[in-house]
JSON list of C-alpha atoms in Angstrom, two decimals:
[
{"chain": "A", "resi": 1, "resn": "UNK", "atom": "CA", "xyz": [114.79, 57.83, 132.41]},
{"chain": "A", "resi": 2, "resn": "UNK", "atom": "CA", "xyz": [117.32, 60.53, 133.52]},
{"chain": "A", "resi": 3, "resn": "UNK", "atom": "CA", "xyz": [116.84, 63.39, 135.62]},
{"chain": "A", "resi": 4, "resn": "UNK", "atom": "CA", "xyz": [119.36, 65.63, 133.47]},
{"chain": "A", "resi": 5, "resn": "UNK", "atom": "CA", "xyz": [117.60, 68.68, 132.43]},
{"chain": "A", "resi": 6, "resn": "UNK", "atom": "CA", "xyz": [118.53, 71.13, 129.49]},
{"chain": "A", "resi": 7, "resn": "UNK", "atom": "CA", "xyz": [117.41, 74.70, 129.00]},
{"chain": "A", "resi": 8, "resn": "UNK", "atom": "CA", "xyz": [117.63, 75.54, 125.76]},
{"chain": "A", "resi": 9, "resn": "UNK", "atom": "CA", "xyz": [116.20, 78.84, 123.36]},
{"chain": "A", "resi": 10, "resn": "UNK", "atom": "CA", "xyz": [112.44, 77.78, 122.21]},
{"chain": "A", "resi": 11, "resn": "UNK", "atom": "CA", "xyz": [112.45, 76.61, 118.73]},
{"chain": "A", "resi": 12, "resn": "UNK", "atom": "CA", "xyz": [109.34, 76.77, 116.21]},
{"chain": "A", "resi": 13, "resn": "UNK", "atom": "CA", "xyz": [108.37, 73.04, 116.59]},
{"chain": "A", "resi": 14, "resn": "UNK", "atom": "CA", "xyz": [107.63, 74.06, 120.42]},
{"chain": "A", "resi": 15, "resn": "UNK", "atom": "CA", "xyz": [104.84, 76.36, 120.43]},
{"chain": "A", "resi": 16, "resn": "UNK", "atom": "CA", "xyz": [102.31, 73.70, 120.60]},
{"chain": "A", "resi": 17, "resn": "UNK", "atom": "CA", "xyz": [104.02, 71.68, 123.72]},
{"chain": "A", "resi": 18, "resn": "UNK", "atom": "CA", "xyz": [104.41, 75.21, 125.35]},
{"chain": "A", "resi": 19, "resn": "UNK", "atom": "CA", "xyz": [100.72, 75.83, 124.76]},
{"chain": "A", "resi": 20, "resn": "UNK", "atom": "CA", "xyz": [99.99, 72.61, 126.29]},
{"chain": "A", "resi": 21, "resn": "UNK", "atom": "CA", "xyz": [101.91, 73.06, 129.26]},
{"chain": "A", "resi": 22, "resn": "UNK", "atom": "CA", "xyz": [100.32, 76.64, 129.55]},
{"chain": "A", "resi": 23, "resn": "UNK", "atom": "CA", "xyz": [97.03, 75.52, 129.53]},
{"chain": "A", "resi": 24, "resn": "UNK", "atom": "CA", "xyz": [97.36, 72.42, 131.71]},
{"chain": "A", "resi": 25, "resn": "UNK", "atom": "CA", "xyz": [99.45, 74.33, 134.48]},
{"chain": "A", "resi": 26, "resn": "UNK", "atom": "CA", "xyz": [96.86, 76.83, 134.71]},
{"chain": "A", "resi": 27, "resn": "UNK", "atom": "CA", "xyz": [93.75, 74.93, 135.39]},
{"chain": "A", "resi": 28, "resn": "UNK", "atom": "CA", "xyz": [95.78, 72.12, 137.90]},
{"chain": "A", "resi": 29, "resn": "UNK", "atom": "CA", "xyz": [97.20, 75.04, 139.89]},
{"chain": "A", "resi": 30, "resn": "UNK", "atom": "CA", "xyz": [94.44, 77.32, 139.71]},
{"chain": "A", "resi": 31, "resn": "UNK", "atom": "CA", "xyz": [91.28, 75.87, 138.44]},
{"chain": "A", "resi": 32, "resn": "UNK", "atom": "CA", "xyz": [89.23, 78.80, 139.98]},
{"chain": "A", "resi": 33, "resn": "UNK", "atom": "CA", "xyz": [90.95, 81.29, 137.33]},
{"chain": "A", "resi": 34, "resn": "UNK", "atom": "CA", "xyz": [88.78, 82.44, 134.94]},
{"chain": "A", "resi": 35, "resn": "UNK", "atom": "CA", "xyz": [89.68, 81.45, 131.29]},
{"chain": "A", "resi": 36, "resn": "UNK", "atom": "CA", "xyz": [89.36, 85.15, 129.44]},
{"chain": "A", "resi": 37, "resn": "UNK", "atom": "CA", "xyz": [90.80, 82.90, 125.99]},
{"chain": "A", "resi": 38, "resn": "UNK", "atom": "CA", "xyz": [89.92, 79.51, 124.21]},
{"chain": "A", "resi": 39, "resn": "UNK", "atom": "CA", "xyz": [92.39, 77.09, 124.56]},
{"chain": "A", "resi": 40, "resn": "UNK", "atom": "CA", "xyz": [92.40, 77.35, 120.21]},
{"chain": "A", "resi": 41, "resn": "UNK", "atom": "CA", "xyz": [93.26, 81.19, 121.06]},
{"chain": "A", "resi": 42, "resn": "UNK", "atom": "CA", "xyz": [96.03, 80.08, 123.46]},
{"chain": "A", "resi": 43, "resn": "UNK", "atom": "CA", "xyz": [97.18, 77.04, 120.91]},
{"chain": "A", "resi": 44, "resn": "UNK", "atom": "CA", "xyz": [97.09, 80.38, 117.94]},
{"chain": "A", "resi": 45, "resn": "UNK", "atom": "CA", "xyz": [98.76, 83.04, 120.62]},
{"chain": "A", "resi": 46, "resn": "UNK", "atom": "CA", "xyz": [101.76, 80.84, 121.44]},
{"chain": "A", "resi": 47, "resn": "UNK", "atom": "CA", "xyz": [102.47, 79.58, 117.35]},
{"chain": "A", "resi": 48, "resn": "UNK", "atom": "CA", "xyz": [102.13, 82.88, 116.28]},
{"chain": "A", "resi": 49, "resn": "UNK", "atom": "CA", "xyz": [102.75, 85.52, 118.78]},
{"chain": "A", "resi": 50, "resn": "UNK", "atom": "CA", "xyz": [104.94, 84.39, 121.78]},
{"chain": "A", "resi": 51, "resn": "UNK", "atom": "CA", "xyz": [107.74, 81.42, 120.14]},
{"chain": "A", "resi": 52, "resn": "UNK", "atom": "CA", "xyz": [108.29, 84.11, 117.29]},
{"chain": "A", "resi": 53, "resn": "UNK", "atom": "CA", "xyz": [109.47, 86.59, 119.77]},
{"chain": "A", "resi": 54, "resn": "UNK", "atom": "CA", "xyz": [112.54, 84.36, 120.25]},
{"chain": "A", "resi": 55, "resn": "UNK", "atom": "CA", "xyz": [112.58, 85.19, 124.26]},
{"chain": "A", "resi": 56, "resn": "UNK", "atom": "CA", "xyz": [111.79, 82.00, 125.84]},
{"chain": "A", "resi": 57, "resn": "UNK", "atom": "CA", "xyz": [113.43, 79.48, 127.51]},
{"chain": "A", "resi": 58, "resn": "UNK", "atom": "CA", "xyz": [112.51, 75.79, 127.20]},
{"chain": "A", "resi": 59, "resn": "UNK", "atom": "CA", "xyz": [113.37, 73.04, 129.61]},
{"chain": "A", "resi": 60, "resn": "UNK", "atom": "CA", "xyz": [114.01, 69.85, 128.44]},
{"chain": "A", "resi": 61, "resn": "UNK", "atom": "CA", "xyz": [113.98, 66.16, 129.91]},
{"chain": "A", "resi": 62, "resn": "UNK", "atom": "CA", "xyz": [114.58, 63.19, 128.15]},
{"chain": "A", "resi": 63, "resn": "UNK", "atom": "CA", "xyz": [114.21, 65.06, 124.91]},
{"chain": "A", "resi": 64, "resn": "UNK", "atom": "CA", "xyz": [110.66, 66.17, 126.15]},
{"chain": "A", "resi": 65, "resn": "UNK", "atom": "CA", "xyz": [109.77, 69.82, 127.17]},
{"chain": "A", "resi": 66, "resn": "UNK", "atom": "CA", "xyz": [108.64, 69.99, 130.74]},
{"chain": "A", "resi": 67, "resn": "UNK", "atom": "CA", "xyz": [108.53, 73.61, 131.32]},
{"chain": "A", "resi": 68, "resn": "UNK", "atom": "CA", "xyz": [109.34, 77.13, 130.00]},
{"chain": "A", "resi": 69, "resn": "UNK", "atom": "CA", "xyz": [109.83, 80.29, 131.21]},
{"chain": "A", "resi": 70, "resn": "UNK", "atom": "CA", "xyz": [110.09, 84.21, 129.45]},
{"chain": "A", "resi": 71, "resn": "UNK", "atom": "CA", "xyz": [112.43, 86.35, 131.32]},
{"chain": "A", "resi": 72, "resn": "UNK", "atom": "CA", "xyz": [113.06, 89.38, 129.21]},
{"chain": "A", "resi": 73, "resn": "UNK", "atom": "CA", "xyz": [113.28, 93.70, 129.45]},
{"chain": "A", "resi": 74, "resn": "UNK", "atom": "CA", "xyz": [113.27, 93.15, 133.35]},
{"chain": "A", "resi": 75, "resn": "UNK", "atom": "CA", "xyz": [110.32, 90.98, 133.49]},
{"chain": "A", "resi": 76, "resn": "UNK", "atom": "CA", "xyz": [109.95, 87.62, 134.06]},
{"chain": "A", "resi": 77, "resn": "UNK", "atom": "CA", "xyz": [106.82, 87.15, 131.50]},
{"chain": "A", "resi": 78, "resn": "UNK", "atom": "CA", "xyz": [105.95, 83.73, 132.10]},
{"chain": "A", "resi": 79, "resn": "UNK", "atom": "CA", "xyz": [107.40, 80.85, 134.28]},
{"chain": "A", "resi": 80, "resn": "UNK", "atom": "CA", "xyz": [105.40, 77.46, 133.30]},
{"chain": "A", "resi": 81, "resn": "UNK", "atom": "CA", "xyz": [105.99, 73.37, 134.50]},
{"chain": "A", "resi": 82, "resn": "UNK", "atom": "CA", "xyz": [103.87, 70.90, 133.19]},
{"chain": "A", "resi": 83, "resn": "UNK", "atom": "CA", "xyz": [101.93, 69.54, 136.16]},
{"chain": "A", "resi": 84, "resn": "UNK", "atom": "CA", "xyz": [103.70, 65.78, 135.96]},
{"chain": "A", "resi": 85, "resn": "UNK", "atom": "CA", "xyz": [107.19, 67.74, 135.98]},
{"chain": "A", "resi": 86, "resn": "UNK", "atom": "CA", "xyz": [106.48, 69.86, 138.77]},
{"chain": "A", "resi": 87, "resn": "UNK", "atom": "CA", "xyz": [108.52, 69.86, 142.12]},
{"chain": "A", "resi": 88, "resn": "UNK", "atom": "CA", "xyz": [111.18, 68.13, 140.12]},
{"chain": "A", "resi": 89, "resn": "UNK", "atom": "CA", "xyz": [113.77, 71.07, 139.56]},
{"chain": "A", "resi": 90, "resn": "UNK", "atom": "CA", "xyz": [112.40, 72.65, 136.96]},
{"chain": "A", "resi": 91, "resn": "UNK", "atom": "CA", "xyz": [110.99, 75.79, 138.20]},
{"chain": "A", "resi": 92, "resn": "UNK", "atom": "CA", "xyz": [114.27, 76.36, 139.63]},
{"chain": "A", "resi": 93, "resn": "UNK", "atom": "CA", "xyz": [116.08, 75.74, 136.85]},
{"chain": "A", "resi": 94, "resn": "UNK", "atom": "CA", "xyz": [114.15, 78.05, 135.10]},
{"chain": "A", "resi": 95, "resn": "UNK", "atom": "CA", "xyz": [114.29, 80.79, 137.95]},
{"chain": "A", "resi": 96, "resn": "UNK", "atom": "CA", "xyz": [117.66, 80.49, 138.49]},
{"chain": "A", "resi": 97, "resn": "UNK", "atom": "CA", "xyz": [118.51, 80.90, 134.43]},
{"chain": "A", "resi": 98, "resn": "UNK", "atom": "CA", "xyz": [115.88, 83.95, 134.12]},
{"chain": "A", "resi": 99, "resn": "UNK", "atom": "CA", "xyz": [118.19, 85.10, 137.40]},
{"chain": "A", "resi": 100, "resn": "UNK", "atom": "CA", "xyz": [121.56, 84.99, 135.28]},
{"chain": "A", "resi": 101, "resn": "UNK", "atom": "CA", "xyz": [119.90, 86.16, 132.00]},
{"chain": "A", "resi": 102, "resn": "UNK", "atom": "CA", "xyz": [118.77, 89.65, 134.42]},
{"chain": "A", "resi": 103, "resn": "UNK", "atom": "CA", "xyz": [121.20, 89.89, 136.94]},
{"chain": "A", "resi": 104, "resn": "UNK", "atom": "CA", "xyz": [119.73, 93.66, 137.60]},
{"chain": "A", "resi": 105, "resn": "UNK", "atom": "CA", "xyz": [116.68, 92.04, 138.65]},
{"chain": "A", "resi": 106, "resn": "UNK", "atom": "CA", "xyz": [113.39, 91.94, 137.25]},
{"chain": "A", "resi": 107, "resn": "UNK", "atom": "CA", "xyz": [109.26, 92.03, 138.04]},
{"chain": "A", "resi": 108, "resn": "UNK", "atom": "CA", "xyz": [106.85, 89.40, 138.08]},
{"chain": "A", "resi": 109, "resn": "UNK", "atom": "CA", "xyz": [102.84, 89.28, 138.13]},
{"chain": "A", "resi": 110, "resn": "UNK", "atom": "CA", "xyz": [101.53, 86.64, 140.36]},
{"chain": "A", "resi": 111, "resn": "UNK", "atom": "CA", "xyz": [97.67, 85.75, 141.04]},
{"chain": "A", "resi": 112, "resn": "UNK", "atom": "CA", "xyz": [97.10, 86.54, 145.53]},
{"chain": "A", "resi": 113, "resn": "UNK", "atom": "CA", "xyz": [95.28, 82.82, 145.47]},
{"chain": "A", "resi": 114, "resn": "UNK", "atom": "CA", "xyz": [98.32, 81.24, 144.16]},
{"chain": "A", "resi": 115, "resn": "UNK", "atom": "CA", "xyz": [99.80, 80.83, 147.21]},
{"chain": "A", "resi": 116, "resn": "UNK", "atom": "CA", "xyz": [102.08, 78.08, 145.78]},
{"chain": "A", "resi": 117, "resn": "UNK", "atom": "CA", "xyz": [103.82, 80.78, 143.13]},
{"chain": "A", "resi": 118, "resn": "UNK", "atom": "CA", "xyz": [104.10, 83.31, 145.54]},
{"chain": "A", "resi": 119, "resn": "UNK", "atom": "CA", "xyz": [105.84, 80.68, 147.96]},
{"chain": "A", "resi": 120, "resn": "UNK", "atom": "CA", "xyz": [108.32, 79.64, 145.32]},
{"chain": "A", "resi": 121, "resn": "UNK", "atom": "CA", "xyz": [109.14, 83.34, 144.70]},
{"chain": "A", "resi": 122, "resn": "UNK", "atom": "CA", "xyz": [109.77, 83.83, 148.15]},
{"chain": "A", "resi": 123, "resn": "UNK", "atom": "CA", "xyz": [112.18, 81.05, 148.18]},
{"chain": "A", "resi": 124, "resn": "UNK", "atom": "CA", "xyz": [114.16, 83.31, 146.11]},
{"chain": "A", "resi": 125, "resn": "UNK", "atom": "CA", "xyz": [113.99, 86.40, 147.84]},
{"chain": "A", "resi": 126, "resn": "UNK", "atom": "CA", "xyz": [111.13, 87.93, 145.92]},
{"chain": "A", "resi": 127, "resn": "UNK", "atom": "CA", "xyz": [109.53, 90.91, 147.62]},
{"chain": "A", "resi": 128, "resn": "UNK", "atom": "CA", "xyz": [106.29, 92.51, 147.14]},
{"chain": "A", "resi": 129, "resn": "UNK", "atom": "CA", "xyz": [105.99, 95.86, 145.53]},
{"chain": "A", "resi": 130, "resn": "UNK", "atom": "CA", "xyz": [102.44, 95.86, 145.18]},
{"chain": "A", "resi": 131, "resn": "UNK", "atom": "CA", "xyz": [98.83, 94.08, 145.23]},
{"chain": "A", "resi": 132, "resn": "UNK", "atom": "CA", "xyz": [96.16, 94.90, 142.65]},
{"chain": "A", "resi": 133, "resn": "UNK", "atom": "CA", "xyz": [92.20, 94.41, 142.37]},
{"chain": "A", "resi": 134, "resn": "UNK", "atom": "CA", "xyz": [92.64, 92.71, 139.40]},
{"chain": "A", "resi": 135, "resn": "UNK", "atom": "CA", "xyz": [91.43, 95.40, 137.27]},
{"chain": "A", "resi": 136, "resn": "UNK", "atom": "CA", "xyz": [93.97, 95.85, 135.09]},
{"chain": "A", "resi": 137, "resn": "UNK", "atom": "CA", "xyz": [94.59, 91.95, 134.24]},
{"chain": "A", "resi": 138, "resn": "UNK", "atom": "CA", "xyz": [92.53, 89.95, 131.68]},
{"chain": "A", "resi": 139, "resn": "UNK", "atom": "CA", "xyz": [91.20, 87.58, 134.39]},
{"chain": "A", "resi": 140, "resn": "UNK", "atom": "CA", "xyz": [90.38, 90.28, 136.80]},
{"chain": "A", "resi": 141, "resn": "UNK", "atom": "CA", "xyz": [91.90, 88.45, 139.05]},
{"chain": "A", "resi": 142, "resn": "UNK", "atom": "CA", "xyz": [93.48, 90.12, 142.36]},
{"chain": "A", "resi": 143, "resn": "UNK", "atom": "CA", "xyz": [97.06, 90.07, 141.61]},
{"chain": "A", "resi": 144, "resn": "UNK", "atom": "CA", "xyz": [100.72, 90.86, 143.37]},
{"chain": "A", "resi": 145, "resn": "UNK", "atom": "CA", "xyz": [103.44, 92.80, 141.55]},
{"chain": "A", "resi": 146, "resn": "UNK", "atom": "CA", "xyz": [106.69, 90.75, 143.07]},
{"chain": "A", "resi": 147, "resn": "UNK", "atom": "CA", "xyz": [110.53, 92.07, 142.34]},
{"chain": "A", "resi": 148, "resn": "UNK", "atom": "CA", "xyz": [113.43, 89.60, 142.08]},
{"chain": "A", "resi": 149, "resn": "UNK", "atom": "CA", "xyz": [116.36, 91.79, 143.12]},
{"chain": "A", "resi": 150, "resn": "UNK", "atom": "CA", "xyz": [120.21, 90.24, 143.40]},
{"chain": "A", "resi": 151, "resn": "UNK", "atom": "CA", "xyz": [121.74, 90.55, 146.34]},
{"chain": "A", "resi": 152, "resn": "UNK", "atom": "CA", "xyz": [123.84, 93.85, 147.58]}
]
């Protein structure tokens, strides 16, 4: 097995992997988060809605997608690794390519009780902007408002 990783644009055939890798990173890292969708809803959301929009990024390993991430319009939508990929790289990877794809900068949401997001942003220089109640997020979950900014 090799430890080369591609990052590629998300193709139709993905949205089922990516769904997979959403739903499974989300209830290793945070199994307290409440689930406001079915995972069929998810499965449905990512085929129809999210691969169409053509603005994620895929990470591939041994011809298998461990991760993806949706940096786009100065947000960084989603950043996902599939739990047996994780602390390999590919976060990073994807970071650092959402990074060059919005050198201005750009916003992400992160949940305040995952403290292992909000460390990996802070690896990379991500500063808070703000902290919600949760209110405004389908999970109502408490939630931080982080900013990637490059460096001046």
């Amino acid at each position: 097995m090799s430890d080369a990783l591609t990052l590629r644009k998300v193709a139709d055939a993905d949205a089922a992997r990516l769904a997979e890798i959403f739903l499974s990173s989300r209830k290793t890292a945070m199994p307290w988060l409440a689930q406001p969708h079915t995972d069929d809803e998810t499965r449905w959301w990512h085929l129809n809605v999210l691969v169409p929009r053509g603005t994620v990024v895929v990470a591939e390993r041994d011809g298998n997608v461990v991760g993806f991430a949706e940096p786009s319009e100065g947000w960084l939508h989603a950043l996902y690794v599939a739990p047996s990929a994780q602390g390999s790289g590919v976060g990073s990877a994807l970071f650092e390519h959402s990074m060059t794809l919005q050198p201005s900068g750009f916003d992400v949401w992160v949940f305040q009780r995952n403290t292992r997001a909000l460390d990996f942003y802070a690896r990379y220089g991500c500063v808070e902007v703000r902290r919600t109640d949760g209110s405004d997020n389908q999970e109502s979950e408490p939630d931080v408002l982080l900013r990637w900014s490059p460096a001046r």
